[in-house]
Short mmCIF file of C-alpha atoms in Angstrom, two decimals:
data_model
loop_
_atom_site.label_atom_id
_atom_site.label_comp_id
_atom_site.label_asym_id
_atom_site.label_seq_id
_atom_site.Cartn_x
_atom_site.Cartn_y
_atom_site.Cartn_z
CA UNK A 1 16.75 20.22 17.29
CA UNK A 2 18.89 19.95 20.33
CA UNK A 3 21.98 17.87 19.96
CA UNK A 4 21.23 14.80 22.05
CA UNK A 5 17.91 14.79 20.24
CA UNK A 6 19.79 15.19 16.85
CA UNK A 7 22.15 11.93 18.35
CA UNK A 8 19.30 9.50 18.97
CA UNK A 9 17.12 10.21 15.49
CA UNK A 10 20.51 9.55 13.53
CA UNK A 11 21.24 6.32 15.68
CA UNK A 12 17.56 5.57 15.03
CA UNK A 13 17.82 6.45 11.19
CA UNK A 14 20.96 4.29 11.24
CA UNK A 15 19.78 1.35 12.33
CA UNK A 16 16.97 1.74 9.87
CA UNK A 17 19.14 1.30 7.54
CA UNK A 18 21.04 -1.71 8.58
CA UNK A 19 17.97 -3.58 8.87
CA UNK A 20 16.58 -2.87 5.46
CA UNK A 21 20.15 -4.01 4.21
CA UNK A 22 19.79 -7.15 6.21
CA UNK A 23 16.12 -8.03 4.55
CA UNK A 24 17.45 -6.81 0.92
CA UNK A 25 20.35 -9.11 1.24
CA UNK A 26 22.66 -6.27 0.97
CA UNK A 27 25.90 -5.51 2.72
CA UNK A 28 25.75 -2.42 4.89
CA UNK A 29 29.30 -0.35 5.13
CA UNK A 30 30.16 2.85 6.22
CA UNK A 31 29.56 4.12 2.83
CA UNK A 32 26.12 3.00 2.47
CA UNK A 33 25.39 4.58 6.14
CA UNK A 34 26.97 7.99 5.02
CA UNK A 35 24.74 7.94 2.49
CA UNK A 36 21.58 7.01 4.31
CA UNK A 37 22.02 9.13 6.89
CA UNK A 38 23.23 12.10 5.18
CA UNK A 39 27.18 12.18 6.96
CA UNK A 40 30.60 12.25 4.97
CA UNK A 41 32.05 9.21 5.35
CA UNK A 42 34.31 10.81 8.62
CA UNK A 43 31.36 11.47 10.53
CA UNK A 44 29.80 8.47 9.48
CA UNK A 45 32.72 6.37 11.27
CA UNK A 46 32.45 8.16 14.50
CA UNK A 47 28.53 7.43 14.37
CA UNK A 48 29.31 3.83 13.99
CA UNK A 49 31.61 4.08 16.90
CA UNK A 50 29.40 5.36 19.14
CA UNK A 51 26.65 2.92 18.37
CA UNK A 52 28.95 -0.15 19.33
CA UNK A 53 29.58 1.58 22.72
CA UNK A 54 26.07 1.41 22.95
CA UNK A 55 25.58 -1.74 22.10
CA UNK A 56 23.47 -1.46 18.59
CA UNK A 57 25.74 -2.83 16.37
CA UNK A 58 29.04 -4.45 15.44
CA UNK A 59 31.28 -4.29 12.52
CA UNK A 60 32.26 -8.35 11.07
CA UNK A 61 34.61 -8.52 7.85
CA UNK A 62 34.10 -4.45 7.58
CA UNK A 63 30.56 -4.68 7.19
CA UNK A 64 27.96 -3.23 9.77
CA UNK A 65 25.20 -5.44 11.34
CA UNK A 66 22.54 -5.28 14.28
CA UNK A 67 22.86 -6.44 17.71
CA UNK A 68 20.06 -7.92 18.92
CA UNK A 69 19.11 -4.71 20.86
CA UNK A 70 19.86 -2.85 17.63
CA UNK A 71 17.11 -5.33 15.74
CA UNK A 72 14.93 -4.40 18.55
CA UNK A 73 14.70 -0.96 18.48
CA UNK A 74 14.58 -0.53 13.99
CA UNK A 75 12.36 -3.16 13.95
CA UNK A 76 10.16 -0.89 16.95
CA UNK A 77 10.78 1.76 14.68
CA UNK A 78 9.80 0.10 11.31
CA UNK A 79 6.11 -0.97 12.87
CA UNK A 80 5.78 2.62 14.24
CA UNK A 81 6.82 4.59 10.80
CA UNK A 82 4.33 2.05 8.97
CA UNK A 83 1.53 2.06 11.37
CA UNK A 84 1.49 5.91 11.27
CA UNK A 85 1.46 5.54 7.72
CA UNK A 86 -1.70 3.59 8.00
CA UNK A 87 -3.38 6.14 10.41
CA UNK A 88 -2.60 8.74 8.09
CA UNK A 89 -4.16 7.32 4.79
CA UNK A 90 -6.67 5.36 6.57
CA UNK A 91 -7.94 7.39 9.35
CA UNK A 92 -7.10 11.01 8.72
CA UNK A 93 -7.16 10.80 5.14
CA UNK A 94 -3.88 12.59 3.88
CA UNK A 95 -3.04 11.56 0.61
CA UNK A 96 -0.74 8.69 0.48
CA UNK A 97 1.98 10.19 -1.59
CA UNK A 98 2.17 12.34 2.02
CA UNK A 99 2.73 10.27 4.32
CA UNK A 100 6.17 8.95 4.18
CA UNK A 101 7.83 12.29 5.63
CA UNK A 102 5.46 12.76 7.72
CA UNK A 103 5.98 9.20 9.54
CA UNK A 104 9.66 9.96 9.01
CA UNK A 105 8.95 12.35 12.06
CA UNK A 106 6.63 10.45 13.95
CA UNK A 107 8.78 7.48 14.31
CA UNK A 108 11.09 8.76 16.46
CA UNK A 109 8.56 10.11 19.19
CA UNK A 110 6.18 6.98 19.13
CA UNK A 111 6.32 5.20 22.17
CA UNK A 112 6.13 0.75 22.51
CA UNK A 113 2.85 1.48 24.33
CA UNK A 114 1.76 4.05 21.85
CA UNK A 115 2.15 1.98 18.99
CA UNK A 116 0.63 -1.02 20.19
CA UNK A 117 -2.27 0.85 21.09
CA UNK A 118 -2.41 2.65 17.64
CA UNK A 119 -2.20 -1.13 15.99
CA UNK A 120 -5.09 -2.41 18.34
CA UNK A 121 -7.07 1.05 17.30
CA UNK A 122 -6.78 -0.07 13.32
CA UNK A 123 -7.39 -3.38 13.99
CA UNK A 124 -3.94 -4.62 13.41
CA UNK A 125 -3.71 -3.87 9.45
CA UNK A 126 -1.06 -6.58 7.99
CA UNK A 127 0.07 -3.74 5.71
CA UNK A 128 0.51 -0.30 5.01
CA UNK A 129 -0.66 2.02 2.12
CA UNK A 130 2.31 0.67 0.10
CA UNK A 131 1.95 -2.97 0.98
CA UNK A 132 5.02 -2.98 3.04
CA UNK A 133 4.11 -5.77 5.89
CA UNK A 134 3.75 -3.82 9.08
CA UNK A 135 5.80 -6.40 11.92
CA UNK A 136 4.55 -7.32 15.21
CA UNK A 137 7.37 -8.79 17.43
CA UNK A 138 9.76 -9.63 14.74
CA UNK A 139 9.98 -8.35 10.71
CA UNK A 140 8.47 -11.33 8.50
CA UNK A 141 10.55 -11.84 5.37
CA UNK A 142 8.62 -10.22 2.41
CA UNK A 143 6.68 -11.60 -0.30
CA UNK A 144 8.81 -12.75 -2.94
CA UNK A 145 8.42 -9.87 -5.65
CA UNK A 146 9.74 -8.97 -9.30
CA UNK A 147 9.72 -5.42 -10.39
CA UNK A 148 6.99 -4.38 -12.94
CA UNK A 149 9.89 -3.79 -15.60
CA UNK A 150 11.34 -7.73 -15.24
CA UNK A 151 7.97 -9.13 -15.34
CA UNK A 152 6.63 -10.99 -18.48
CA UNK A 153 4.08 -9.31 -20.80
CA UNK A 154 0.44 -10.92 -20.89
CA UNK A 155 0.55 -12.45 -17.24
CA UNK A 156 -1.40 -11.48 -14.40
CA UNK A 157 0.31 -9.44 -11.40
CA UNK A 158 -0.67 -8.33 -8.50
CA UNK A 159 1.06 -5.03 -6.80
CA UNK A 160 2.25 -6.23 -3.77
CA UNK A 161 4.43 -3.14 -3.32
CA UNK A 162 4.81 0.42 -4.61
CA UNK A 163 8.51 2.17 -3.63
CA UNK A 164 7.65 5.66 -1.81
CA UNK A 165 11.43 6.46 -3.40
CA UNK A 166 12.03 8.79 -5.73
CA UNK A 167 8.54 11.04 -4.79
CA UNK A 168 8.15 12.18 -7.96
CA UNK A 169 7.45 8.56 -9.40
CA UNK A 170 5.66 7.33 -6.41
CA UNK A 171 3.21 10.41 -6.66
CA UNK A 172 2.42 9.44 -10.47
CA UNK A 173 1.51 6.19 -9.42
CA UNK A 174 -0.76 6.89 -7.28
CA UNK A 175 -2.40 9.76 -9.28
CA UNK A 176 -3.44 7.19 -11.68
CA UNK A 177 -4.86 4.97 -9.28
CA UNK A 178 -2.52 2.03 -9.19
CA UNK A 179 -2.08 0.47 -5.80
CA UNK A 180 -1.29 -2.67 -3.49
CA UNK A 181 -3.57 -5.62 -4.46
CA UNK A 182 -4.51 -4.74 -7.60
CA UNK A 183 -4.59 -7.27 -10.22
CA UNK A 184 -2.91 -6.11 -13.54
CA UNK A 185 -0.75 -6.98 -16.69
CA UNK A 186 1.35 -6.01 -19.00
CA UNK A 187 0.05 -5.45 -22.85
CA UNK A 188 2.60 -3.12 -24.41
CA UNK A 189 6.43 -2.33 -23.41
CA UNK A 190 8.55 -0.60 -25.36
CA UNK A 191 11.63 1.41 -24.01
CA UNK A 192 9.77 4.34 -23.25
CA UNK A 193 6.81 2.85 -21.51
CA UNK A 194 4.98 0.02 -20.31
CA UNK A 195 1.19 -0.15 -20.92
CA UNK A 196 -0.96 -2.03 -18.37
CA UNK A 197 -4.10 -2.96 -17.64
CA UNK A 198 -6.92 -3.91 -14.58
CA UNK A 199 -9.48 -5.05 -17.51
CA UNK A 200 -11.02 -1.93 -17.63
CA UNK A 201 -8.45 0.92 -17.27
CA UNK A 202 -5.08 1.51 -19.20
CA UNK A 203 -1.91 2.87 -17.77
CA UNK A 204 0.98 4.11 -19.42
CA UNK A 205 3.99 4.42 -17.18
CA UNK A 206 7.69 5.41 -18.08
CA UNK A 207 9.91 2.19 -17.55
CA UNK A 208 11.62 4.41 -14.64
CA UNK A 209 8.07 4.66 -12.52
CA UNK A 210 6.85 1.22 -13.58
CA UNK A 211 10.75 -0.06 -11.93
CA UNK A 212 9.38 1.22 -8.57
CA UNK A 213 6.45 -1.24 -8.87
CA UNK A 214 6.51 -5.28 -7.19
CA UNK A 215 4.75 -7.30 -8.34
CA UNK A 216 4.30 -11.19 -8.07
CA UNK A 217 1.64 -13.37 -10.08
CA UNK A 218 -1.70 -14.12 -9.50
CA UNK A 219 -3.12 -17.55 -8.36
CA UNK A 220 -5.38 -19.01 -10.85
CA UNK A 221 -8.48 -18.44 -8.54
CA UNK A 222 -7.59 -14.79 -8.25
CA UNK A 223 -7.40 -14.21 -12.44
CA UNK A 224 -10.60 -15.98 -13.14
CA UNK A 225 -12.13 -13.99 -10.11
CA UNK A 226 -10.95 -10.72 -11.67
CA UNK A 227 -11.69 -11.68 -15.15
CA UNK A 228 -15.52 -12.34 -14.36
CA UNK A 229 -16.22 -9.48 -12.18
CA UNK A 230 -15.66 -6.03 -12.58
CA UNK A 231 -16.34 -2.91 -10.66
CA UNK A 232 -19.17 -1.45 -8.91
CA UNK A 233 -19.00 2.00 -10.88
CA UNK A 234 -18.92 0.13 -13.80
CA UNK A 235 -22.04 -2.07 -13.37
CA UNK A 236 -24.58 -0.89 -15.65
CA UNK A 237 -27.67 1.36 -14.50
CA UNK A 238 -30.63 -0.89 -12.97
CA UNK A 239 -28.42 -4.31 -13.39
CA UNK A 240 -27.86 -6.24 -10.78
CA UNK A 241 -24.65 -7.06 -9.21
CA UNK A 242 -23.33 -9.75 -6.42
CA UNK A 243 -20.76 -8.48 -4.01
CA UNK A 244 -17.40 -10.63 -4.47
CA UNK A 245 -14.97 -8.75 -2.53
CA UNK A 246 -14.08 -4.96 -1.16
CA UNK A 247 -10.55 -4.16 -2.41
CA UNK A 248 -7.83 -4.87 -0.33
CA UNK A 249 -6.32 -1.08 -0.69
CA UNK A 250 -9.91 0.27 0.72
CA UNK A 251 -9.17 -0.08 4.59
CA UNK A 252 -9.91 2.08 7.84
CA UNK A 253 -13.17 3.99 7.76
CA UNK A 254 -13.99 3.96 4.57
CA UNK A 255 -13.84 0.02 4.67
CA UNK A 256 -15.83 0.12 8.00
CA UNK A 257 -18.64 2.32 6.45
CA UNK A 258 -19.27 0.04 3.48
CA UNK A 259 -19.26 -2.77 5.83
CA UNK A 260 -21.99 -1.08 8.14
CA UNK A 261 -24.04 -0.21 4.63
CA UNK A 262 -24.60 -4.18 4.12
CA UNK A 263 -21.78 -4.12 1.25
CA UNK A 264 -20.33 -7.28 2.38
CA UNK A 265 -19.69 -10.25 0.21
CA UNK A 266 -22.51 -12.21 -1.31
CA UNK A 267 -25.17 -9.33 -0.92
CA UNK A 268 -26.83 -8.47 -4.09
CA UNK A 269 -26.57 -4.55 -4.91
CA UNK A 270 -28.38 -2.98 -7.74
CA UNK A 271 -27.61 0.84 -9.48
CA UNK A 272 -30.68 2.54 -9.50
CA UNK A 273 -29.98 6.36 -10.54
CA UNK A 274 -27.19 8.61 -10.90
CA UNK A 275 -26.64 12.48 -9.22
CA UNK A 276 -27.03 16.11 -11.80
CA UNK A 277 -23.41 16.02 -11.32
CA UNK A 278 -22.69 12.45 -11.90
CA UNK A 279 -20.03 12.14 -8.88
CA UNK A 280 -22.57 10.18 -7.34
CA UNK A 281 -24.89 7.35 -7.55
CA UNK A 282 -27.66 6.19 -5.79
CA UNK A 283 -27.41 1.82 -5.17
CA UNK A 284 -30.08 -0.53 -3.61
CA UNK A 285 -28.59 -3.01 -0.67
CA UNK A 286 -31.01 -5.40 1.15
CA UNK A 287 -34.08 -2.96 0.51
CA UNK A 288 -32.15 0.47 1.55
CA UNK A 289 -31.02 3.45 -0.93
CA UNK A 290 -27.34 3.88 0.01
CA UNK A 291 -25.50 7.05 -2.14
CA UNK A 292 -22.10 5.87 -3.06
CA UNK A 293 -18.63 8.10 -4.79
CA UNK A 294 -17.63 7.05 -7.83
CA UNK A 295 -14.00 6.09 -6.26
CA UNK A 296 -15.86 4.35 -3.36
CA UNK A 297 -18.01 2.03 -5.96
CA UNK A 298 -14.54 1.54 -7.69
CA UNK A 299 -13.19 -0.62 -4.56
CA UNK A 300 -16.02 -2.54 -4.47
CA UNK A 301 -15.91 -5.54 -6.90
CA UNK A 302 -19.39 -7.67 -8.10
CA UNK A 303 -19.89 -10.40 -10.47
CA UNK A 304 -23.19 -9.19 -12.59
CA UNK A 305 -26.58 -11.41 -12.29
CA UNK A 306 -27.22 -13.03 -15.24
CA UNK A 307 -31.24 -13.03 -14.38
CA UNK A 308 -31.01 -8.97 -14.21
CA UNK A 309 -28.65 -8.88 -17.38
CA UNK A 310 -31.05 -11.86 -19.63
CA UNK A 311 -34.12 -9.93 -18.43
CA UNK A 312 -33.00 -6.60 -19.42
CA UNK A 313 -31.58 -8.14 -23.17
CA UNK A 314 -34.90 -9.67 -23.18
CA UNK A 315 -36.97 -6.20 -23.00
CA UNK A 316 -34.85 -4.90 -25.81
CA UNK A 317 -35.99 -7.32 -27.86
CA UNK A 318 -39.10 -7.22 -28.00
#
């Protein structure tokens, strides 16, 4: 990379940096900036130096903070990185435990007018794949949030966040399926795991993985909402279910082709036969045979029928 190049992502990285300080309530000092940016503390003071002559930051009581051009241009940066994020998982479906280098590098090439035409193309998602709000003109303050590990056993969460930092824990994560907006709680922790659960899965996580997790708790509405429904690839063959809600982690065009299907909420959908394979499963919506993935039924969530469920009971009784 040529050196001017080299100059600008490093001032870009930097004040990256001081703006996630400023939202985390941390100081930001030349140590912390060395360290973010990969520069001994030597270098990191002429980088610093160089950004006040161009007017991105200043230095008050020896910590570092944004001018409002520097704000600007991390907060430009922050929508662009998350955005592309969002593109990636959404749109060109590269697993999500990918995409945080890969926006690293996109960032930094993304223009204003690019970006606001990529957010008008997604149809301006709030948040991205790790429930990080994406900002618009200015960076909203985040939802207040606990870490999995501090919060109490037996209450109802929902992941509001999952930390892309260190990899290796982020990529466990989301190998077992956990992700923003899912409603779950704690039923075992001991110091070498924590055990949750949805309602219908279990998930054992190491206390160090589970510490990358934010939660905060559920409104009452939400917990009796997940309590009575569950879903779709667990509704029982020839039941009937009514469509509550598609998961909030199902978005771009996987959202959009459910959506065009008639899997909306309050349409009735019934299971009507599964594939040789069982990968697949056949589902009747407003008079139509739709063919559904198992993972694609799994963001869908109904509340079962009782008249399917009674009349069903009924014909094994007699």
């Amino acid at each position: 990379m040529p050196g001017f190049a080299r100059d600008r992502v490093r001032n870009e990285d930097a004040v990256k940096h001081l703006l996630t300080c400023k939202q985390r309530g941390q100081p930001a000092t030349i140590d912390s900036l060395a360290g973010a940016v990969g520069l001994s503390n030597r270098r990191a003071l002429g980088l610093v130096e160089r950004m006040e002559a161009s007017g991105l930051l200043h230095t008050a009581n020896q910590q570092l903070q944004l001018t409002p051009a520097g704000e600007e241009l991390a907060i430009h940066l922050t929508r662009a990185h998350r955005l592309w994020e969002t593109y990636l998982t959404d749109e060109a479906g590269m697993n999500v435990a990918r995409v945080h280098r890969e926006a690293d590098r996109a960032e930094h090439h993304l223009t204003p007018h690019q970006v606001d035409v990529l957010d008008e193309q997604l149809g301006y998602p709030h948040t991205d794949p790790h429930g990080d709000l994406i900002p618009r003109a200015a960076i909203t303050a985040p939802e207040t949030a606990t870490p999995l590990t501090d919060f109490p056993e037996g209450v109802s969460a929902k992941i509001v966040h999952i930390e892309d930092e260190p990899p290796a824990a982020f990529s466990q994560i989301v190998a077992v399926g956990l992700k923003p907006g899912r409603i779950i709680r704690i039923i075992e922790r001991n110091a070498v795991r924590l055990v949750l659960t949805d309602n219908q899965d279990q998930f054992s996580l190491a206390p160090i993985v589970a510490a990358c997790i934010q939660v905060v708790p559920t409104i009452s509405r939400a917990t009796r909402e997940n309590e009575s429904s569950l879903s779709l690839d667990r509704l029982p063959l020839n039941a009937s279910g009514e469509v509550i809600r598609l998961d909030p982690a199902l978005r771009g065009i996987s959202r959009r082709r459910l959506l065009d299907l008639g899997v909306t909420p309050g349409t009735r959908i019934e299971p009507t036969l599964a594939n040789l394979f069982g990968k697949t499963r056949a589902y009747r919506v407003r008079g139509t045979l739709i063919a559904l993935r198992h993972e694609q039924a799994r963001e869908v969530w109904v509340k079962p029928c009782m008249d399917k469920l009674t009349a069903k009971n009924g014909q094994k009784g007699s």
